[in-house]
CSV table of C-alpha atoms in Angstrom, one decimal:
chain,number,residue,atom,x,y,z
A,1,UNK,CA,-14.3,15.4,11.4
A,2,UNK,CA,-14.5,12.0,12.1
A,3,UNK,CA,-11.6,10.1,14.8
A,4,UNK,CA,-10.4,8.3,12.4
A,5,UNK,CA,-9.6,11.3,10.2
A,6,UNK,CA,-7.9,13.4,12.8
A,7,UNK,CA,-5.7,10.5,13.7
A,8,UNK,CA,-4.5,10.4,10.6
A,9,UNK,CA,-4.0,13.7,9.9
A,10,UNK,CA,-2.3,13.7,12.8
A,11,UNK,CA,0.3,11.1,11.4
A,12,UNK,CA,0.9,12.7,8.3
A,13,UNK,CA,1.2,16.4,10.0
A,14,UNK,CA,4.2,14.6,12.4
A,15,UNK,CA,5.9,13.6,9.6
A,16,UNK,CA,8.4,16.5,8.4
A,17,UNK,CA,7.0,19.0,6.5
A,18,UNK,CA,7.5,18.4,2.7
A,19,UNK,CA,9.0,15.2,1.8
A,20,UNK,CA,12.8,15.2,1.6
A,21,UNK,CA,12.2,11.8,0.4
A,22,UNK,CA,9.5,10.2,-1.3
A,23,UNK,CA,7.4,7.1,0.1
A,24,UNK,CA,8.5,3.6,-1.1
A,25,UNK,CA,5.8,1.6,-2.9
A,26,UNK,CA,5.3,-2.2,-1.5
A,27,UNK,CA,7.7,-4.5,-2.2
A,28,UNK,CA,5.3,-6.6,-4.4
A,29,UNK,CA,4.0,-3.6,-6.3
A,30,UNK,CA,7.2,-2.5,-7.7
A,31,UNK,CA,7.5,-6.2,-8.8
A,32,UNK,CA,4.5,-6.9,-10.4
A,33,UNK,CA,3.0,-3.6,-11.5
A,34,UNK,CA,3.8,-4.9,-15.2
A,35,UNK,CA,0.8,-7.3,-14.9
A,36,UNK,CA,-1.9,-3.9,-14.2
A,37,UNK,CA,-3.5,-2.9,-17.3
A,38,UNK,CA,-2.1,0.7,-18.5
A,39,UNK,CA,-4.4,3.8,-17.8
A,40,UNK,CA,-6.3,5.4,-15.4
A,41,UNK,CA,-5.1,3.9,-11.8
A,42,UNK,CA,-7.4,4.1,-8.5
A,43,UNK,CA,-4.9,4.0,-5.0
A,44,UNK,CA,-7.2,3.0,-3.0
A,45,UNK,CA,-6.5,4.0,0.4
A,46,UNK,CA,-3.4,6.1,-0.6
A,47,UNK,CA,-1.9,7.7,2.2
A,48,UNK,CA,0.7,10.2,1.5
A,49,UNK,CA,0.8,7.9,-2.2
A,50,UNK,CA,3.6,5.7,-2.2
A,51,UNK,CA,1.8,3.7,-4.9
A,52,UNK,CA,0.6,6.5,-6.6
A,53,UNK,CA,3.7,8.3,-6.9
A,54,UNK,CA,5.4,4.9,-8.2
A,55,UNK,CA,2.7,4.6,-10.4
A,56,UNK,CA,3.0,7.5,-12.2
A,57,UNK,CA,6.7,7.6,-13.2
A,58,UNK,CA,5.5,4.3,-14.4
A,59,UNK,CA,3.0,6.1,-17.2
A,60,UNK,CA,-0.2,5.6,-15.1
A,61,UNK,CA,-3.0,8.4,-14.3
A,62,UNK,CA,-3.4,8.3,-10.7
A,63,UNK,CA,-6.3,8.7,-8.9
A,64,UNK,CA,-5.5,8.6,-5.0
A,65,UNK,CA,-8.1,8.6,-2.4
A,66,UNK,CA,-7.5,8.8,1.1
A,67,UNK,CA,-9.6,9.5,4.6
A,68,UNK,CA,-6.7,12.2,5.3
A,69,UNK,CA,-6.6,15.1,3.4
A,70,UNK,CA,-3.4,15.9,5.2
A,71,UNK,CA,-1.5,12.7,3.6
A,72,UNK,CA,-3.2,13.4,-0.1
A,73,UNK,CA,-1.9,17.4,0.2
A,74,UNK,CA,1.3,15.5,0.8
A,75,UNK,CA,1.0,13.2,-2.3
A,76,UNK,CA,-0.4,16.6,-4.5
A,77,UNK,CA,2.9,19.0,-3.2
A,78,UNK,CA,5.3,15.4,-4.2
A,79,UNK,CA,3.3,14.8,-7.2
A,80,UNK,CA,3.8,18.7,-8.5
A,81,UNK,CA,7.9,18.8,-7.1
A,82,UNK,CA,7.9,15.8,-9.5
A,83,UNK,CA,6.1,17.1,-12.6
A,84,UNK,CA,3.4,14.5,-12.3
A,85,UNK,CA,-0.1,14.7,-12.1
A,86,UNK,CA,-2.6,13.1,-9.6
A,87,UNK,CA,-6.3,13.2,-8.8
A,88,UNK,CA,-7.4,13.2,-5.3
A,89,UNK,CA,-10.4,12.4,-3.5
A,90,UNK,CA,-11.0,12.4,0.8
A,91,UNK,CA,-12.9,9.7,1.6
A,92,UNK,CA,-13.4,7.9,4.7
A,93,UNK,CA,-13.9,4.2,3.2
A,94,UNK,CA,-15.0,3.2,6.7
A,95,UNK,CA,-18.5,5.2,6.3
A,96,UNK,CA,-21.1,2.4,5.1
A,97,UNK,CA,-22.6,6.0,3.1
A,98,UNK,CA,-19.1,5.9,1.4
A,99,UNK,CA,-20.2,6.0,-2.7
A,100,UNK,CA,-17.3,5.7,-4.8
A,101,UNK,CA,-19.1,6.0,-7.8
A,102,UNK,CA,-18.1,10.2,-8.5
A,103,UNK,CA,-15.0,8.6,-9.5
A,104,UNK,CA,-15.5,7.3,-12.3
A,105,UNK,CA,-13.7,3.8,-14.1
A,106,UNK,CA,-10.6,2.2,-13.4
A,107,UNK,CA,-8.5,0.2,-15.9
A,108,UNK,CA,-6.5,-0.6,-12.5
A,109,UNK,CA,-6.8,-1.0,-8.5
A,110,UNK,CA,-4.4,-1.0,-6.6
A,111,UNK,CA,-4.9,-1.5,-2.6
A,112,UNK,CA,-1.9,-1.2,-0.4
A,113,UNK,CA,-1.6,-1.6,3.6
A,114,UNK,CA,-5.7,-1.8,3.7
A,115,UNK,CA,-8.5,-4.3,3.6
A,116,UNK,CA,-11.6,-2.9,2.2
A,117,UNK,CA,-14.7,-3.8,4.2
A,118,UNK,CA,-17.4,-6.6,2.4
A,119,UNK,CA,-20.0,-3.8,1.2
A,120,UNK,CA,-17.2,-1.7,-0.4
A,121,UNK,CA,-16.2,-4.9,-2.9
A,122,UNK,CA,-18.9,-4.6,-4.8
A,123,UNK,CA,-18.3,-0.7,-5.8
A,124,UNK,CA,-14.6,-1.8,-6.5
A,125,UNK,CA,-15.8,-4.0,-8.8
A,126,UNK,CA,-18.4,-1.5,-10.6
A,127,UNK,CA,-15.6,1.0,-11.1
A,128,UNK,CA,-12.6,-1.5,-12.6
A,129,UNK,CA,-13.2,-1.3,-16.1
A,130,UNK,CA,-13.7,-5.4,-18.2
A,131,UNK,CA,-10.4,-7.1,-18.6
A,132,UNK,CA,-9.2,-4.2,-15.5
A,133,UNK,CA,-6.8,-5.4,-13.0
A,134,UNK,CA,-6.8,-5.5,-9.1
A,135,UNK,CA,-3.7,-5.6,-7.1
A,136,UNK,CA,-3.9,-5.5,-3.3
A,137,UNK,CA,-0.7,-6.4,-1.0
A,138,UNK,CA,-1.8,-6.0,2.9
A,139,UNK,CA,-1.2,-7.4,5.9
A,140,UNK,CA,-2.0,-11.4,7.1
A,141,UNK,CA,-3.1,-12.3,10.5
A,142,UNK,CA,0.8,-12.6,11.4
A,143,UNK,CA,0.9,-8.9,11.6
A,144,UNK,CA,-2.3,-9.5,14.1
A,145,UNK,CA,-0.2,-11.7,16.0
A,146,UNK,CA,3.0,-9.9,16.4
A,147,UNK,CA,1.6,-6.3,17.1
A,148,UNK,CA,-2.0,-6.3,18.4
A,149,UNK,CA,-3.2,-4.7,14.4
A,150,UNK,CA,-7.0,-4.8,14.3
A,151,UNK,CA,-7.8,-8.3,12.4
A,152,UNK,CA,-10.9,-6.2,10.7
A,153,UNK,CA,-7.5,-5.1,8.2
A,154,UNK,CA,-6.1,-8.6,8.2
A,155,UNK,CA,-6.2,-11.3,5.4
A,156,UNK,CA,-7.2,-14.9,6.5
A,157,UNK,CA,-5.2,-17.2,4.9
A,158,UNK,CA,-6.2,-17.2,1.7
A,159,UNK,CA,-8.7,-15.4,2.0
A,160,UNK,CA,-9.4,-13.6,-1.7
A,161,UNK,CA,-8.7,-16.8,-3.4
A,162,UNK,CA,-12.5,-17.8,-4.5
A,163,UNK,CA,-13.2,-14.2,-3.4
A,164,UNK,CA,-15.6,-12.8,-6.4
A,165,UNK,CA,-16.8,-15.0,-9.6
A,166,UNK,CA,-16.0,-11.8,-11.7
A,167,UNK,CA,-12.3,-11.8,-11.0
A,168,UNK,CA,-9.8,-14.4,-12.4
A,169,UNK,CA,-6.5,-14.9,-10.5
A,170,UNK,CA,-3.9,-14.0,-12.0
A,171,UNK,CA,-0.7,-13.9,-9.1
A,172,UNK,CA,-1.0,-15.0,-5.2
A,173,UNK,CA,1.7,-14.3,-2.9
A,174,UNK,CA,2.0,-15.0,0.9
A,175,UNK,CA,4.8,-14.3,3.5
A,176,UNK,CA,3.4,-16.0,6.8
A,177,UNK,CA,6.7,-15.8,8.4
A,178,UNK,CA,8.7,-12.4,7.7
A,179,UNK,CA,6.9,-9.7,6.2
A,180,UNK,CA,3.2,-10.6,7.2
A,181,UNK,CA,1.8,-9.7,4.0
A,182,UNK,CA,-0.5,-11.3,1.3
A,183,UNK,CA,-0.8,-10.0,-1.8
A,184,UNK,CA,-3.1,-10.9,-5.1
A,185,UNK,CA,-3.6,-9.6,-8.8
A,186,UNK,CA,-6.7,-10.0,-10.3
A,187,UNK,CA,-7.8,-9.4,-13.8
A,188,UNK,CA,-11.5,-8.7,-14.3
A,189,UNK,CA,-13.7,-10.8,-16.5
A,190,UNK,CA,-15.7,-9.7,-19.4
């Protein structure tokens, strides 16, 4: 087990046992979830699954993956008190050997709190389905500059803009002075 595994499993076993309460999506994805195409959803990066929980009360197939299996046996035990269903996967994203292919195709992404590494863009993109959508809401370099956050998870100002030929904007948002989050849709070209 890698240290980037135990300290999150560490997190999600100090949080109560059970959830007396379930995660709140971002902010920007229970605004805008309207503009991700219907289907099968991959939360990348899912934690204890906010998003994916959201998601599926919103008619979406989940598919969470996560470096802790502690926060996706969270998201399952949520996911089964609600009578919803979710797919899990442990990864560790970090790992350059990380192959997300076993997963199978996405009519959606969505990537909360997280900024996948250069090499894993490409793999996003093989798995997200043409016309498929891309939302990803994470933090700027202000959450850099208030709290010491690693800028390796940080957005540059603008920095997805001209990011990839095969994805068309479709909605950019940025909060440079409260929240310290950026936060993109993308629709997939043909």
């Amino acid at each position: 087990m890698s240290k980037a595994q135990q300290k999150w499993d560490q997190r999600y076993l100090a949080k109560s046992q059970g959830l007396e309460s379930e995660p709140v999506a971002p902010e920007y994805l229970q605004r805008q979830w309207r503009f991700l195409k219907t289907g099968r959803v991959l939360d990348l990066a899912a934690g204890d699954g906010a998003a994916s929980i959201f998601l599926a009360k919103q008619g979406f197939s989940p598919v969470a993956t996560d470096i802790s299996q502690v926060g996706l046996d969270r998201l399952s035990e949520a996911m089964t008190k609600l009578g919803l269903e979710v797919e899990t996967a442990q990864l560790d994203l970090e790992e350059e050997s990380v192959d997300l292919s076993g997963l199978g195709l996405f009519d959606s992404i969505v990537i909360s709190r997280y900024k996948p590494a250069d090499g894993l863009w490409e793999q996003l993109l093989a798995l997200l389905k043409p016309e498929g959508t891309l939302l990803m809401t994470t933090f700027n370099l202000l959450q850099h500059e208030r709290t010491g956050f690693s800028k390796r998870f940080c957005l540059r100002e603008n920095e997805l803009l001209d990011h990839c030929a095969e994805l068309a904007l479709v909605d950019f948002e940025s909060d440079r002075n409260q929240s310290g989050m950026d936060s993109y849709i993308f629709k997939k070209r043909n």
